[in-house]
Coordinates of C-alpha atoms in Angstrom, one line a residue:
X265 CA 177.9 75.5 -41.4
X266 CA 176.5 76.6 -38.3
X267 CA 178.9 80.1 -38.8
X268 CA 177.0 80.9 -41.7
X269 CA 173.8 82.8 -41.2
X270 CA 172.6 82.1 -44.8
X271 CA 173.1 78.2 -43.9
X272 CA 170.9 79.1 -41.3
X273 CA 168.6 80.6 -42.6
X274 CA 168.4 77.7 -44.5
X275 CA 168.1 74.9 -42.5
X276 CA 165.4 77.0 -40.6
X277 CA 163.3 77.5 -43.6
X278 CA 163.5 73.6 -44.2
X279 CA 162.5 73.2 -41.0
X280 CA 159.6 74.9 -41.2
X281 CA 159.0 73.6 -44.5
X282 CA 158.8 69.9 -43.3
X283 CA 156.9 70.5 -39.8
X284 CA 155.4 73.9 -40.1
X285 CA 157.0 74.9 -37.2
X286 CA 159.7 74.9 -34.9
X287 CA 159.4 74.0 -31.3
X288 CA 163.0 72.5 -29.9
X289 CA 166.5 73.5 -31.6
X290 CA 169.5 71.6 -30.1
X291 CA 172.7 73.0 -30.3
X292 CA 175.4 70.0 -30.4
X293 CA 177.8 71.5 -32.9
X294 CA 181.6 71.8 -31.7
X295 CA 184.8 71.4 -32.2
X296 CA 188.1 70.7 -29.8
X297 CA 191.7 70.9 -30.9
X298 CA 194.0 71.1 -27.8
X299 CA 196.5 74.0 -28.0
X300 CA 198.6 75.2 -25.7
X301 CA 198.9 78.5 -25.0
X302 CA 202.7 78.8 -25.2
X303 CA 203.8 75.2 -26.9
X304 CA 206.5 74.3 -28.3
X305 CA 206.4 76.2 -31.8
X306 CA 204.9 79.2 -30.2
X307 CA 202.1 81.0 -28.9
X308 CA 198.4 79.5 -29.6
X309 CA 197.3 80.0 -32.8
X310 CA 195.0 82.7 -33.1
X311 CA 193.2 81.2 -36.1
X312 CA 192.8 78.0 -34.6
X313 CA 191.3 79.8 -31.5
X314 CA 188.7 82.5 -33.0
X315 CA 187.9 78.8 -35.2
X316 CA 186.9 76.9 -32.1
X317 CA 184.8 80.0 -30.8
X318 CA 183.0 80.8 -34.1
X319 CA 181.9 77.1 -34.5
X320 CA 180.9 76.5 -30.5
X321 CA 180.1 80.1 -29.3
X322 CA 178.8 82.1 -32.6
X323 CA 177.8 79.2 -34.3
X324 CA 175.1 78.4 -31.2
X325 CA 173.9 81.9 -31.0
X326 CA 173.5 81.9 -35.1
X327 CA 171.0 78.9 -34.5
X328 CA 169.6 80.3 -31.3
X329 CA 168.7 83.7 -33.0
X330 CA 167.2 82.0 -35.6
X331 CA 165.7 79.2 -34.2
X332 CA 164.2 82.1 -31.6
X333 CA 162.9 84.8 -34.5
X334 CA 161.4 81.5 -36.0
X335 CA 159.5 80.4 -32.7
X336 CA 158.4 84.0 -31.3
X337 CA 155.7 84.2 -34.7
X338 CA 153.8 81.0 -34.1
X339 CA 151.3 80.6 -32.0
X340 CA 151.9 79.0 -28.3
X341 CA 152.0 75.7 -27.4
X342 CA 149.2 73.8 -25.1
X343 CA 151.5 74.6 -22.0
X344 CA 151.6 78.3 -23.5
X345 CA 155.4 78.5 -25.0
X346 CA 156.7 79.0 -28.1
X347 CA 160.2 76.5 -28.2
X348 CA 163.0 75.2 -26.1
X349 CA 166.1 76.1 -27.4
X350 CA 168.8 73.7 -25.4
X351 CA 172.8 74.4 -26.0
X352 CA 175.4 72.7 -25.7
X353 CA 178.3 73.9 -22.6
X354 CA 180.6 71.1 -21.4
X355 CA 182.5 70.5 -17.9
X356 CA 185.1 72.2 -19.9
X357 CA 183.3 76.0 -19.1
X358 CA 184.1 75.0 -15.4
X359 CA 187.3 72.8 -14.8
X360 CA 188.8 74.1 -18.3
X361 CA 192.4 71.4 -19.1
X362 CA 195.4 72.4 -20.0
X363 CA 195.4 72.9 -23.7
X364 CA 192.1 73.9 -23.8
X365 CA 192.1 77.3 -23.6
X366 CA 190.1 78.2 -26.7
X367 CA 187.9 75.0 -26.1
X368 CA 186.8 76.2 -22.7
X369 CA 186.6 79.9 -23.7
X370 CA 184.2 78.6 -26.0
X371 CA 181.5 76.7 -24.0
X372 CA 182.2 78.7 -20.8
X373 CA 180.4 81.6 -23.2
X374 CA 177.7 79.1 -24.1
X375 CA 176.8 78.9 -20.3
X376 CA 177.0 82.6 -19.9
X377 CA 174.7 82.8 -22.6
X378 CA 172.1 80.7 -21.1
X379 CA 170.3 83.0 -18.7
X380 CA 170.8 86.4 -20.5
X381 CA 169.1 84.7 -23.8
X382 CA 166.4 82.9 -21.8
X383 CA 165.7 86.3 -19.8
X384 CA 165.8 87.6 -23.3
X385 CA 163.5 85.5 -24.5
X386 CA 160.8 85.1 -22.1
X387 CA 158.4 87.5 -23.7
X388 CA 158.3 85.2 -26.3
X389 CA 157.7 82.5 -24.0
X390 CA 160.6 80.7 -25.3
X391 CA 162.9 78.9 -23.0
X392 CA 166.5 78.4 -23.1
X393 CA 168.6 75.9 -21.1
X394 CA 172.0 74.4 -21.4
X395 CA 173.5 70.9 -20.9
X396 CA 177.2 70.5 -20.2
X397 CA 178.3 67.1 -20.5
X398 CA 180.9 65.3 -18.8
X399 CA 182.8 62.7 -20.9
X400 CA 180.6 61.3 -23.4
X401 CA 181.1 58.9 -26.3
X402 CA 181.4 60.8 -29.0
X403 CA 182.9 60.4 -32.2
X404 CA 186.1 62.8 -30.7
X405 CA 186.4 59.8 -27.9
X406 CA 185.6 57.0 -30.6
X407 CA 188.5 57.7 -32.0
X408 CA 190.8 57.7 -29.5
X409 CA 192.5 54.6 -28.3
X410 CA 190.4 51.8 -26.6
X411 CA 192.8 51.9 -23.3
X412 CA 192.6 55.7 -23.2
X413 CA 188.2 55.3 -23.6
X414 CA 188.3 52.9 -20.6
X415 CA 190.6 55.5 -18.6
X416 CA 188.8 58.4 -19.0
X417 CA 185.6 56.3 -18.2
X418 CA 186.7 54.9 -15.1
X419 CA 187.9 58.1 -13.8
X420 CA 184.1 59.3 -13.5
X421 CA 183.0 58.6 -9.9
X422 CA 179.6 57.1 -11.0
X423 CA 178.3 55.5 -12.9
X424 CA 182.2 54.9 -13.8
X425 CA 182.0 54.7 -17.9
X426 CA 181.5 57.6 -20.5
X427 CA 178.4 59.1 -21.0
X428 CA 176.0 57.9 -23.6
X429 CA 174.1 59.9 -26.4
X430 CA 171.0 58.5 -25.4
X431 CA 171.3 59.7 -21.5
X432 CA 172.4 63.7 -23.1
X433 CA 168.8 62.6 -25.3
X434 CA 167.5 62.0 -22.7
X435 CA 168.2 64.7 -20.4
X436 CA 166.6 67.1 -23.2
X437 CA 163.6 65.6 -23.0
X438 CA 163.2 66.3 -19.7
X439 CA 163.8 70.0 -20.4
X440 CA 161.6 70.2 -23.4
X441 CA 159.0 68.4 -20.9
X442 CA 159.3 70.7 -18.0
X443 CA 158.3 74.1 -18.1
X444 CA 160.5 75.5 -15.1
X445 CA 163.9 74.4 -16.2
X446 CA 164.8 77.6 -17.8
X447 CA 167.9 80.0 -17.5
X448 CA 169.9 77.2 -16.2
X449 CA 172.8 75.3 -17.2
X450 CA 172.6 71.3 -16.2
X451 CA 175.8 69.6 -15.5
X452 CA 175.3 65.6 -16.7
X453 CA 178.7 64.1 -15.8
X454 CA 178.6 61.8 -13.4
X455 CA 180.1 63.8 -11.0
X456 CA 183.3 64.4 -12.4
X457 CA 185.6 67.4 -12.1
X458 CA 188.3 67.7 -14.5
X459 CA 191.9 67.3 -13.4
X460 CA 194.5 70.0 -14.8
X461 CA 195.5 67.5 -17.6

């Protein structure tokens, strides 16, 4: 439970248990139930909404904090750092949908949070950089229906498909390997921007 700061606490300590050090957290944990803000049985929920922003906004600074305190007491890589911390935004921060109100509110604080923590955290000589990812398949888009997959695929200019896991993989590596990505957050979408609905 990434809202829990004895959970972790705990999946630190294993951690550094099992590798004697941390050097890259990713935060991929989220959620994304589409709520109206005035639907037909009411207003939003507020539960359902302070929900989505402790798993995707708190939950990523929980890790981050940790992950950070962790980092900034071992001793500096070859290149001189500590860790890469890399969160996870989405296109949603940006070009937020209708019924995603609480979804958007959610990753649009995870790219705010980007530059003030890796300011933050430069003393330390820990980097932090977010990736917000387009449409990607995830087990969210798994389960939706093969027809609406190939639409929302085919409406990304290019390459016109979802996203893969191992081009977000991907894209972290590059970050862990290069030193001056930092502070920033990195759109991987294939240049779409989200319609209303």
């Amino acid at each position: 439970d990434v809202t829990s700061a004895e959970d972790g606490e705990a999946a630190i300590a294993a951690a550094l248990a099992a590798f004697g050090r941390i050097d890259v957290l990713v935060n991929c944990a989220g959620i994304a139930p589409g709520e109206r803000i005035v639907g037909r049985e009411g207003p939003h929920d507020l539960g359902t909404f302070a929900r989505v922003v402790a798993i995707n906004l708190t939950g990523t600074f929980n890790m981050l904090r940790l992950a950070a305190s962790a980092m900034a007491g071992q001793e500096p890589g070859e290149a001189g750092e500590r860790g890469v911390i890399v969160n996870t935004a989405s296109v949603a921060a940006f070009e937020g949908q209708i019924g995603q109100a609480a979804y958007a509110a959610s990753k649009g604080g995870v790219a705010a949070l980007t530059l003030p923590a890796a300011r933050d955290l430069a003393r330390h000589a820990i980097r932090v950089v977010a990736i917000a990812p387009g449409i990607f398949e995830t087990p969210m888009v798994a389960g939706m229906p093969k027809d609406v997959q190939e639409a929302l695929g085919a409406a990304v200019p290019f390459p016109p498909r979802l996203g893969q896991p191992s081009e977000y993989a991907a894209l972290v590596r590059h970050i862990v390997e290069n030193p001056m990505l930092n502070g920033e957050t990195i759109r991987l979408d294939g240049a779409i921007r989200m319609p209303p609905r």
